[in-house]
mmCIF file of C-alpha atoms in Angstrom:
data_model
loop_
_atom_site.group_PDB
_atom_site.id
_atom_site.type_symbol
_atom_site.label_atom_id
_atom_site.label_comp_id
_atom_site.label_asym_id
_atom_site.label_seq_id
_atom_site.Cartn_x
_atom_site.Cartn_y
_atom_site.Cartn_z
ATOM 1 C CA UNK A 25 3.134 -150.640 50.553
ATOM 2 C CA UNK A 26 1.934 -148.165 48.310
ATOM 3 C CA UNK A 27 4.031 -144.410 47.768
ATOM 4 C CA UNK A 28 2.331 -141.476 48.764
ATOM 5 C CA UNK A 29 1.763 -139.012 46.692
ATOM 6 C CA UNK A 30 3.363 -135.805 47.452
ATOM 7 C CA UNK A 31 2.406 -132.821 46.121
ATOM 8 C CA UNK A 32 4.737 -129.987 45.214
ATOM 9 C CA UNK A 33 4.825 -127.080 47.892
ATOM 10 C CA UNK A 34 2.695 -123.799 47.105
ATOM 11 C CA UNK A 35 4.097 -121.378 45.689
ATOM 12 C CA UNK A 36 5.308 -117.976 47.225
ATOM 13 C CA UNK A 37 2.487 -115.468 47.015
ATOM 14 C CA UNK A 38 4.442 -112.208 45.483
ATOM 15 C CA UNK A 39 4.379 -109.337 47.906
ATOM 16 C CA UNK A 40 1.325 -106.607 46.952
ATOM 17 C CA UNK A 41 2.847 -103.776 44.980
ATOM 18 C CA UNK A 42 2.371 -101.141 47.309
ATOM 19 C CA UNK A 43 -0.029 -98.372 45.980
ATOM 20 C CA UNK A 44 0.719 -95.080 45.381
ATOM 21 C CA UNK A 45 -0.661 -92.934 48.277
ATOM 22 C CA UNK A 46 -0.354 -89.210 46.291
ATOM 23 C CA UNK A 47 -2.917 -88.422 43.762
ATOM 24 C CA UNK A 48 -1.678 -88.901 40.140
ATOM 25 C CA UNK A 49 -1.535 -86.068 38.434
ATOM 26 C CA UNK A 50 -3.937 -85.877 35.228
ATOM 27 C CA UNK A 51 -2.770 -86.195 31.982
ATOM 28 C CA UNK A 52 -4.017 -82.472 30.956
ATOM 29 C CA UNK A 53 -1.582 -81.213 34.061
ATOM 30 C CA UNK A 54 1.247 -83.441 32.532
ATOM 31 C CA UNK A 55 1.029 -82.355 29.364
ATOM 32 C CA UNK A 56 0.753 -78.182 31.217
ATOM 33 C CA UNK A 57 4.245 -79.190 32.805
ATOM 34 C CA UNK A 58 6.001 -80.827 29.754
ATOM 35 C CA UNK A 59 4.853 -77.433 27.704
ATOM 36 C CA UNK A 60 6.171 -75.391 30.073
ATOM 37 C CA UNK A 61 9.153 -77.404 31.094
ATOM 38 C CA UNK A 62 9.917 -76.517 26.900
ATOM 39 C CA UNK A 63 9.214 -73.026 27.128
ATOM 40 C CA UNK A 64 10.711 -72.098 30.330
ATOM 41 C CA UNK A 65 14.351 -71.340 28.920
ATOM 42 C CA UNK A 66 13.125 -68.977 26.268
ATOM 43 C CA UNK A 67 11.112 -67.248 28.553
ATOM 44 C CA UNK A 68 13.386 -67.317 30.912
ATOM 45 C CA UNK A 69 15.852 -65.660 27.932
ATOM 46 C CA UNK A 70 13.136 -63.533 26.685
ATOM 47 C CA UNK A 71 12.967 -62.094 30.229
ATOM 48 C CA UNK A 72 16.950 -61.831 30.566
ATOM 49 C CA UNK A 73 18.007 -60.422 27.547
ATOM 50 C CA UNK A 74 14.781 -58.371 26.261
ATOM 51 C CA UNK A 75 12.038 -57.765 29.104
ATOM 52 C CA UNK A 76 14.301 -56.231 31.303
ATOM 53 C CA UNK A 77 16.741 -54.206 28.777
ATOM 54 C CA UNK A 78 13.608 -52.495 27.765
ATOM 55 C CA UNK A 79 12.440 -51.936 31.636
ATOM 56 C CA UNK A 80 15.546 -50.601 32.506
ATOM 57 C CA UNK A 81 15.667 -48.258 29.027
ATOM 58 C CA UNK A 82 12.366 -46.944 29.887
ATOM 59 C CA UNK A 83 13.723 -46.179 33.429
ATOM 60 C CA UNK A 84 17.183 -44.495 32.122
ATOM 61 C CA UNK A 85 14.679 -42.443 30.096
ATOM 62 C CA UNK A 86 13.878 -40.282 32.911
ATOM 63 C CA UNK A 87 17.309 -39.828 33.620
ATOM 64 C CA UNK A 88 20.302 -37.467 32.581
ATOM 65 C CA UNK A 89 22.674 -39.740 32.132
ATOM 66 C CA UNK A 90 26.698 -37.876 31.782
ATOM 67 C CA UNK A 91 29.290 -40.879 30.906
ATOM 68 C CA UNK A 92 28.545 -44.066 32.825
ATOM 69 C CA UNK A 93 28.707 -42.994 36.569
ATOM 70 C CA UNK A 94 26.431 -39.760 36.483
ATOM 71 C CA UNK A 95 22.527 -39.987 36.933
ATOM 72 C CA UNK A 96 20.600 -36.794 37.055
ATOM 73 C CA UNK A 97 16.673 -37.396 37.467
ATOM 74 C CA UNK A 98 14.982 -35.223 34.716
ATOM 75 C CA UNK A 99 11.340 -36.792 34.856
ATOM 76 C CA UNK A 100 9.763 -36.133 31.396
ATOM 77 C CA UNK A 101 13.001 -33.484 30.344
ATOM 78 C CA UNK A 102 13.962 -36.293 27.555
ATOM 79 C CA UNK A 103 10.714 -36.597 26.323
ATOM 80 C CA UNK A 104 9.824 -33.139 25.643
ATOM 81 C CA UNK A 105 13.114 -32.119 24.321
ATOM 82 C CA UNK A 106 12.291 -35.248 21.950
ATOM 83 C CA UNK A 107 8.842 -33.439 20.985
ATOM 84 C CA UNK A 108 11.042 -30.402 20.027
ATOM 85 C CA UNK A 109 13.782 -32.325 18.501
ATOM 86 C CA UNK A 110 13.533 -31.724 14.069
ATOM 87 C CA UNK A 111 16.035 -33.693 13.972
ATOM 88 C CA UNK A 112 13.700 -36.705 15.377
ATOM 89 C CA UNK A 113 11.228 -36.041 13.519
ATOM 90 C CA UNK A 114 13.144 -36.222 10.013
ATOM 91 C CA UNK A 115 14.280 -39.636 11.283
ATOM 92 C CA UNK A 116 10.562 -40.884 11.857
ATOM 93 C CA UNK A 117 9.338 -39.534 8.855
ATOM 94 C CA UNK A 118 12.156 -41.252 6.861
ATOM 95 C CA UNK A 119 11.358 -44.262 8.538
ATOM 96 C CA UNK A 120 7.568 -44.280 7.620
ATOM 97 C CA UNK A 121 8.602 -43.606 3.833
ATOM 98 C CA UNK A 122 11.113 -46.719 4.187
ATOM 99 C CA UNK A 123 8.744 -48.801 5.772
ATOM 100 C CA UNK A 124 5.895 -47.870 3.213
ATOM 101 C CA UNK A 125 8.093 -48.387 0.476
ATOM 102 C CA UNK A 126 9.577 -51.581 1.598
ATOM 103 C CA UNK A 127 7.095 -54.206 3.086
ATOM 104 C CA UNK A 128 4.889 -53.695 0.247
ATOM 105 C CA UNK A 129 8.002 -54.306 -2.150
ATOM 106 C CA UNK A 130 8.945 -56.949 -0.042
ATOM 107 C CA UNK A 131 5.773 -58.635 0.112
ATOM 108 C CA UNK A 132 5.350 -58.533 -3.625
ATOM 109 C CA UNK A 133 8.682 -59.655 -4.463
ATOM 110 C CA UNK A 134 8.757 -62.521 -1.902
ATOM 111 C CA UNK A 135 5.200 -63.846 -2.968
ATOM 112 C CA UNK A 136 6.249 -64.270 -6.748
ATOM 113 C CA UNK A 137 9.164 -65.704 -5.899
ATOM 114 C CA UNK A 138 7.327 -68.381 -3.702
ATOM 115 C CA UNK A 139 4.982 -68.734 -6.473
ATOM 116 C CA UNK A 140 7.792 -69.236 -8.728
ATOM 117 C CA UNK A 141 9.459 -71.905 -7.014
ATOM 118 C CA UNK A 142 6.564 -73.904 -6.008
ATOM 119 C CA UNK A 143 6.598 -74.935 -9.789
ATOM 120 C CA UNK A 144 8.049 -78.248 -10.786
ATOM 121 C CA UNK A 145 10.476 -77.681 -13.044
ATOM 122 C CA UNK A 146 14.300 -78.995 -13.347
ATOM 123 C CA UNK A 147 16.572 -77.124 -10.915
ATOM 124 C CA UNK A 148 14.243 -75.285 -8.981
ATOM 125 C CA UNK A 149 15.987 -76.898 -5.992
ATOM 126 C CA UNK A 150 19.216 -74.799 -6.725
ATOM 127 C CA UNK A 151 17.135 -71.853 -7.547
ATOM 128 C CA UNK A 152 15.556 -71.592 -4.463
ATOM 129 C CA UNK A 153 18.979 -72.337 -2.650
ATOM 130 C CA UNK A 154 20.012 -68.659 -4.662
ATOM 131 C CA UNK A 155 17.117 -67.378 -3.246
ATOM 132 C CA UNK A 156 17.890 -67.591 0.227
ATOM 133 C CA UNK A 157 21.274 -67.605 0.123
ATOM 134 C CA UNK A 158 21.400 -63.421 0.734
ATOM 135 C CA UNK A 159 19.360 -64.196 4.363
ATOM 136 C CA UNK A 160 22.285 -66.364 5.839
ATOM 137 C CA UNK A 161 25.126 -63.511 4.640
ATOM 138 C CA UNK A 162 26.062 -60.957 7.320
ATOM 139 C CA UNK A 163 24.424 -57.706 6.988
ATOM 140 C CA UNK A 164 28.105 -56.160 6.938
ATOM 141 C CA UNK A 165 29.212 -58.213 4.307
ATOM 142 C CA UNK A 166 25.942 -57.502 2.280
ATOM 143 C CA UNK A 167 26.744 -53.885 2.631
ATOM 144 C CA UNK A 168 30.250 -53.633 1.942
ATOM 145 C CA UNK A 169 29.364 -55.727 -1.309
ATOM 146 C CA UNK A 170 26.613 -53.156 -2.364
ATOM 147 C CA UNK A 171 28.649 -50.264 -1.375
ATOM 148 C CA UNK A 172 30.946 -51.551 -3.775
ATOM 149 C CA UNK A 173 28.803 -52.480 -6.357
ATOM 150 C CA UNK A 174 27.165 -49.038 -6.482
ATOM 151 C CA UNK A 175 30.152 -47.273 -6.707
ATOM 152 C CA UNK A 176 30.454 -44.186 -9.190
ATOM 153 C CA UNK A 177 33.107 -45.140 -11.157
ATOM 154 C CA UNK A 178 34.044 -49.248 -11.088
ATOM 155 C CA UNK A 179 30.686 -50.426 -9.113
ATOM 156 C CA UNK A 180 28.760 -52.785 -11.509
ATOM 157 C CA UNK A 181 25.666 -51.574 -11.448
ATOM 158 C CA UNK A 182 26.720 -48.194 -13.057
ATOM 159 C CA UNK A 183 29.369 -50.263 -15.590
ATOM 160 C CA UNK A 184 26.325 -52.160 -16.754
ATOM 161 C CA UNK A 185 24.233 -49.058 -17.610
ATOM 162 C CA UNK A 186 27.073 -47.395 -19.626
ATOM 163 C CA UNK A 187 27.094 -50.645 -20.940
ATOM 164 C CA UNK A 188 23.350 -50.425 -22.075
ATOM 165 C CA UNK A 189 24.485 -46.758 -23.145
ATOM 166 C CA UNK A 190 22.983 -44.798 -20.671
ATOM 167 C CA UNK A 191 24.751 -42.566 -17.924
ATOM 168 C CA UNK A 192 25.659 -43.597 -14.486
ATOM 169 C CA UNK A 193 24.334 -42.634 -11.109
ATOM 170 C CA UNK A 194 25.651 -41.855 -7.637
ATOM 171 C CA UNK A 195 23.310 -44.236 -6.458
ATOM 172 C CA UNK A 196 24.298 -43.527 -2.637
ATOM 173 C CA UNK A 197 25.554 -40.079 -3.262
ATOM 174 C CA UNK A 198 22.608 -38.341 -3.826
ATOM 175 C CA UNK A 199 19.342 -38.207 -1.473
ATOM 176 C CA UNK A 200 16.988 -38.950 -3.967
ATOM 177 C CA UNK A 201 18.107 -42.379 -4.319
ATOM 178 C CA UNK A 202 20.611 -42.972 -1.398
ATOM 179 C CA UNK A 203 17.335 -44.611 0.545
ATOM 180 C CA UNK A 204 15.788 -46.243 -2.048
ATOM 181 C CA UNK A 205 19.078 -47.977 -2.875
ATOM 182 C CA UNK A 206 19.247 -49.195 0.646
ATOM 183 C CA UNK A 207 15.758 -50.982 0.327
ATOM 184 C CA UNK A 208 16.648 -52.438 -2.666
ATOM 185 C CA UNK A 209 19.586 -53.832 -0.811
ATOM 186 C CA UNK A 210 17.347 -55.213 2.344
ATOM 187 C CA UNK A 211 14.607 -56.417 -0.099
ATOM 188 C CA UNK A 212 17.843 -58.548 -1.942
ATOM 189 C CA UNK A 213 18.228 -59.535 1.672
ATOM 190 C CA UNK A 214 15.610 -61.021 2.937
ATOM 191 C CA UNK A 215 13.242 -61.697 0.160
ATOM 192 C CA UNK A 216 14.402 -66.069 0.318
ATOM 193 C CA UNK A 217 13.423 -65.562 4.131
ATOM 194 C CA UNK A 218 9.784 -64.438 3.267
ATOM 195 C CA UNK A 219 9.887 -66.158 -0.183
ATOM 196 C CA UNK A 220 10.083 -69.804 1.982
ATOM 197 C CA UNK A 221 7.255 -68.982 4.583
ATOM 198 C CA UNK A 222 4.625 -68.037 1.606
ATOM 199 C CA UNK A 223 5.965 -71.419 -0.293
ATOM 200 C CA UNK A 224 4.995 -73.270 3.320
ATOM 201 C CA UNK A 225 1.788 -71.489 2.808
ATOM 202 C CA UNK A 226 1.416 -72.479 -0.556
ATOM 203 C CA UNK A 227 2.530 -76.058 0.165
ATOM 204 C CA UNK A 228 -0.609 -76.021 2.700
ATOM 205 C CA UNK A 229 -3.200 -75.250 -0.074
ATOM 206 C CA UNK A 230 -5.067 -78.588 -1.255
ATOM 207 C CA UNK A 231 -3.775 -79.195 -5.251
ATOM 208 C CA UNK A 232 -7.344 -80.565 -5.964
ATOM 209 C CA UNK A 233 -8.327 -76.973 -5.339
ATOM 210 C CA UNK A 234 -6.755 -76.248 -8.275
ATOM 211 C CA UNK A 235 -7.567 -78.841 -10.176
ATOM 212 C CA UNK A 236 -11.282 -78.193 -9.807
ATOM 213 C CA UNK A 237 -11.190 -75.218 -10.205
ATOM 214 C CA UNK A 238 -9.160 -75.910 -13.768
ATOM 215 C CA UNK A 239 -12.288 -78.168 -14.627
ATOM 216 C CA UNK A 240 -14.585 -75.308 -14.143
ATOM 217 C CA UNK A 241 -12.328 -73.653 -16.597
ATOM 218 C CA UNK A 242 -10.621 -71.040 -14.088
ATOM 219 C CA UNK A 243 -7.489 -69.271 -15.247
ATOM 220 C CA UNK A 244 -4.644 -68.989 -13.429
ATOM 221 C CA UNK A 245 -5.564 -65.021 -12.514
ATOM 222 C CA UNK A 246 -9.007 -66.846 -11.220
ATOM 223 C CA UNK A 247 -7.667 -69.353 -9.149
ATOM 224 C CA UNK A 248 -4.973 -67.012 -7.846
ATOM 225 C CA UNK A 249 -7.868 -64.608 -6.651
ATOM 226 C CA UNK A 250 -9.921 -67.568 -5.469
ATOM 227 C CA UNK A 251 -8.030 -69.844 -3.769
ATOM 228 C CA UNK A 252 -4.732 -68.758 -2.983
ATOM 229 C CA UNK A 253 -4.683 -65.075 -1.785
ATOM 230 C CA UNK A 254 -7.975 -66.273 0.501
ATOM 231 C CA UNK A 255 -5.982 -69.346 1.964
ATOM 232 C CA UNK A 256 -2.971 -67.579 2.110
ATOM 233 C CA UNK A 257 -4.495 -64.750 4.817
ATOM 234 C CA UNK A 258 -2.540 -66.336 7.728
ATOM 235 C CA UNK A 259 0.382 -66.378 5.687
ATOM 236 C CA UNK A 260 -0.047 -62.821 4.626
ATOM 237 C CA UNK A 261 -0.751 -61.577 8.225
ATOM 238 C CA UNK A 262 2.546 -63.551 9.433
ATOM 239 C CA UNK A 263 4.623 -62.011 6.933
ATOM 240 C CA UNK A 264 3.281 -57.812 6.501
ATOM 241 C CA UNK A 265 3.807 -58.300 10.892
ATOM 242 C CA UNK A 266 7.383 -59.066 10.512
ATOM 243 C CA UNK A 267 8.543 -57.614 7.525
ATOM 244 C CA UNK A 268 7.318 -54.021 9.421
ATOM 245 C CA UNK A 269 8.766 -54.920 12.242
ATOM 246 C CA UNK A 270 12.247 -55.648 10.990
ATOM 247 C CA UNK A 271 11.730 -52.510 8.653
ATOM 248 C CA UNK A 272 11.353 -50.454 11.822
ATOM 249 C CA UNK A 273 14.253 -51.955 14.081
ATOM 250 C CA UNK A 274 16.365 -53.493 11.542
ATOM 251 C CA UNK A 275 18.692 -52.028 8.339
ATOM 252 C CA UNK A 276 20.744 -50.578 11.004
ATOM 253 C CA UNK A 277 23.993 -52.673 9.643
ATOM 254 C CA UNK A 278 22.874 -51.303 6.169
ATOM 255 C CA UNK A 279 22.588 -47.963 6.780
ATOM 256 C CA UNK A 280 25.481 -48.008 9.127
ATOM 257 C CA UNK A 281 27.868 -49.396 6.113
ATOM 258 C CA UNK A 282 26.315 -47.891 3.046
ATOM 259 C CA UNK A 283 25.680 -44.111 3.593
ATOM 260 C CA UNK A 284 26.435 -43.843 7.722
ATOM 261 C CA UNK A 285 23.066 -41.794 7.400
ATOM 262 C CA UNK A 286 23.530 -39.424 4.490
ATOM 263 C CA UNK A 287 23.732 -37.901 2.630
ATOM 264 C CA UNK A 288 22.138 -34.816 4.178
ATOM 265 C CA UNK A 289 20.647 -37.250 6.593
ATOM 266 C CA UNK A 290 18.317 -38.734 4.191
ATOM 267 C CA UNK A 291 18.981 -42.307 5.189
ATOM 268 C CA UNK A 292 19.005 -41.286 8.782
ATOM 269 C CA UNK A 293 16.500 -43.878 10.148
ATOM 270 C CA UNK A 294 15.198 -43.163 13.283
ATOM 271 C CA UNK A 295 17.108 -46.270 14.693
ATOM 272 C CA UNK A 296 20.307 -44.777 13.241
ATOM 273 C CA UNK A 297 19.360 -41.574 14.789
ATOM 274 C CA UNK A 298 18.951 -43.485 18.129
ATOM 275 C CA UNK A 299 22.418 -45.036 17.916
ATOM 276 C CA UNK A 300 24.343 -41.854 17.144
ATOM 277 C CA UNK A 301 22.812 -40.224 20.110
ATOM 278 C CA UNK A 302 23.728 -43.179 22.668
ATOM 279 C CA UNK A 303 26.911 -44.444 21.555
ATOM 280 C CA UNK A 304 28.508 -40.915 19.813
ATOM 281 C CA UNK A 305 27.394 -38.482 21.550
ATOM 282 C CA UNK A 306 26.710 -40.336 25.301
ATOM 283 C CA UNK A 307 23.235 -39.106 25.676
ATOM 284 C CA UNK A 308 22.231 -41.967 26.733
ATOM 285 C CA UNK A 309 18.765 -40.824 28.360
ATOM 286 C CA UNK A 310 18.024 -39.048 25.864
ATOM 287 C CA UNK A 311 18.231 -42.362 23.487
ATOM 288 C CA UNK A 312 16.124 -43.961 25.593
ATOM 289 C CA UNK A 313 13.135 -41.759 25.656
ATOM 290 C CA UNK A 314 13.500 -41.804 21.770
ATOM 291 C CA UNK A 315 13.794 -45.988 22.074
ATOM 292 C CA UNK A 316 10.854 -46.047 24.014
ATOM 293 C CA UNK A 317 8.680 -43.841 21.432
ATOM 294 C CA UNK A 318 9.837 -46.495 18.697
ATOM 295 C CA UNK A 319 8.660 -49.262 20.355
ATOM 296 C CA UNK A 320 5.103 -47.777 20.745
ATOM 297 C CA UNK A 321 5.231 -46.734 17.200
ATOM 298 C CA UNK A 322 6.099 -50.033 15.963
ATOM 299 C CA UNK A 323 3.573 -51.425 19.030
ATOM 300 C CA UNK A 324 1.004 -49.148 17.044
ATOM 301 C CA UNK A 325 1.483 -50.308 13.562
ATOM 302 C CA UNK A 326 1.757 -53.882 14.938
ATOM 303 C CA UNK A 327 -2.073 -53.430 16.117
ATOM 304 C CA UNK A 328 -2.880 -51.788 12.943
ATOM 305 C CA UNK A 329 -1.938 -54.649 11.077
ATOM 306 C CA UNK A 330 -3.665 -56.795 13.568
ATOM 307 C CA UNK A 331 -6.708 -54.879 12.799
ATOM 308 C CA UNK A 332 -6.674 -54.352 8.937
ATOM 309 C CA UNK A 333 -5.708 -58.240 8.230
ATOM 310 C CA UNK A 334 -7.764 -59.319 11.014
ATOM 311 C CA UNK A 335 -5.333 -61.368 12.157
ATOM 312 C CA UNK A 336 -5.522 -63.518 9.276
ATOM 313 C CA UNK A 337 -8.222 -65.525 10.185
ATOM 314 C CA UNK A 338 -10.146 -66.959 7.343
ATOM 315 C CA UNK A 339 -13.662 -65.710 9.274
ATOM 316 C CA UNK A 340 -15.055 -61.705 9.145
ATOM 317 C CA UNK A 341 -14.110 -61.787 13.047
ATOM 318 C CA UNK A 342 -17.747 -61.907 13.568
#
């Protein structure tokens, strides 16, 4: 009697995966929600913690504000005693000589040193670590050091003159120099800061550039004027925007340390000017009308920029 055969039992079919029954959302929509799923808490602190301090300043500027509990409406009272204010004034006008005198030092400074550095030579590592150090120092400390350091009688920079045999100089005793010493302090500052975003913008620019440009027999005036100051435009623009802007809101902490706004208010920037009326004398409407009128200047000079650099696009903006 012959077996019969038996053949193994089929196998289990595996249960359908059940389909999705929403529509998928697109790849462009996922990539929308991961970007703003990044954003969202600096917006969300932008909003906080700028956006509305400067919604409710331009609301306390129509206000009359006695101590912290009294709020007399005044409408446009702060603003026009701001028109009539000399005091103001002086402050803005010192401002607009610091700022003229110190983004273009700044920007000059910053872009040899970033030309410096981008050499290859032994040590420029360290160097550019010296650089930059000054950026990561507190502004008080930076201050207290200068004030020190331009002192009349033991400050170093006056010990190294009568060393050199001339005379000494109260550096932040007189107003001819008091604000002038106080840019050379923030340039000090923040020169490494600028000095490593023009050597990322050099870093960008092609080295066979250069080397053709070599083999054509260009100089190294030629090939500045030809290749890097035209690629560096978007560098440029990044750096005159935010060099002006902290020049308008910043050097408080200097000023504040060095020369409390002297002498004879000659380092009295207008953002110095603001702070003594808010937080020493209480006016605190007052302060704000003169905040807001900063912010448009600076707002102004921002667009300004905008328009003279053209953004720093490497096109005419036609």
């Amino acid at each position: 009697m012959s077996e019969l055969a038996t053949s193994p039992p089929p196998a289990a079919t595996p249960a359908a995966t059940p389909r999705p029954t929403g529509r998928r959302m697109s790849r462009r929509h996922r990539e929308w929600l991961a970007a703003a799923l990044f954003l969202a808490p600096d917006c969300v602190g932008l909003a906080l913690f700028v956006g509305l301090p400067m919604v409710l300043s331009l609301l306390l500027s129509f206000f009359q504000v006695s101590g912290f509990g009294s709020y007399e409406w005044v409408g446009l009272g702060n603003y026009r005693r701001m028109v009539g204010d000399p005091l103001f004034w002086d402050s803005m006008q010192t401002t607009g000589l610091y700022v003229l005198v110190l983004v273009p030092t700044l920007f000059v400074v910053s872009l040899g040193l970033g030309l410096l550095v981008r050499q290859k030579l032994p040590g420029m590592g360290v160097f550019r670590t010296l650089f930059f150090l000054p950026y990561v120092i507190s502004l008080v400390v930076v201050g207290l050091l200068w004030k020190f350091m331009f002192d009349d009688q033991v400050g170093v920079v006056n010990k190294s003159l009568r060393a050199a045999g001339m005379e000494g100089h109260s550096w932040l005793g007189e107003p001819s120099t008091a604000l002038y010493a106080v840019i050379a302090v923030f340039v000090w500052v923040m020169m490494g800061y600028y000095m490593i975003i023009f050597l990322a913008g050099l870093q960008e620019i092609p080295r066979e550039y250069y080397e053709a440009a070599r083999i054509d027999g260009a100089g190294p005036w030629a090939q500045f004027r030809h290749i890097t100051w035209p690629l560096l435009r978007p560098t440029s623009f990044f750096v005159l925007l935010m060099s002006t802007v902290a020049a308008i809101t910043g050097g408080f902490e200097l000023v504040f340390v060095l020369t409390e706004g002297g002498p004879a208010n000659s380092t009295s920037l207008a953002i110095f000017y603001i702070y003594q009326q808010a937080f020493v004398f209480g006016e605190y409407g007052y302060a704000s009308a003169m905040g807001t009128a900063l912010v448009l200047a600076m707002t102004l000079c921002s667009v300004l920029i905008f328009r003279i650099t053209k953004g720093g696009r490497f096109d005419d903006g036609q």
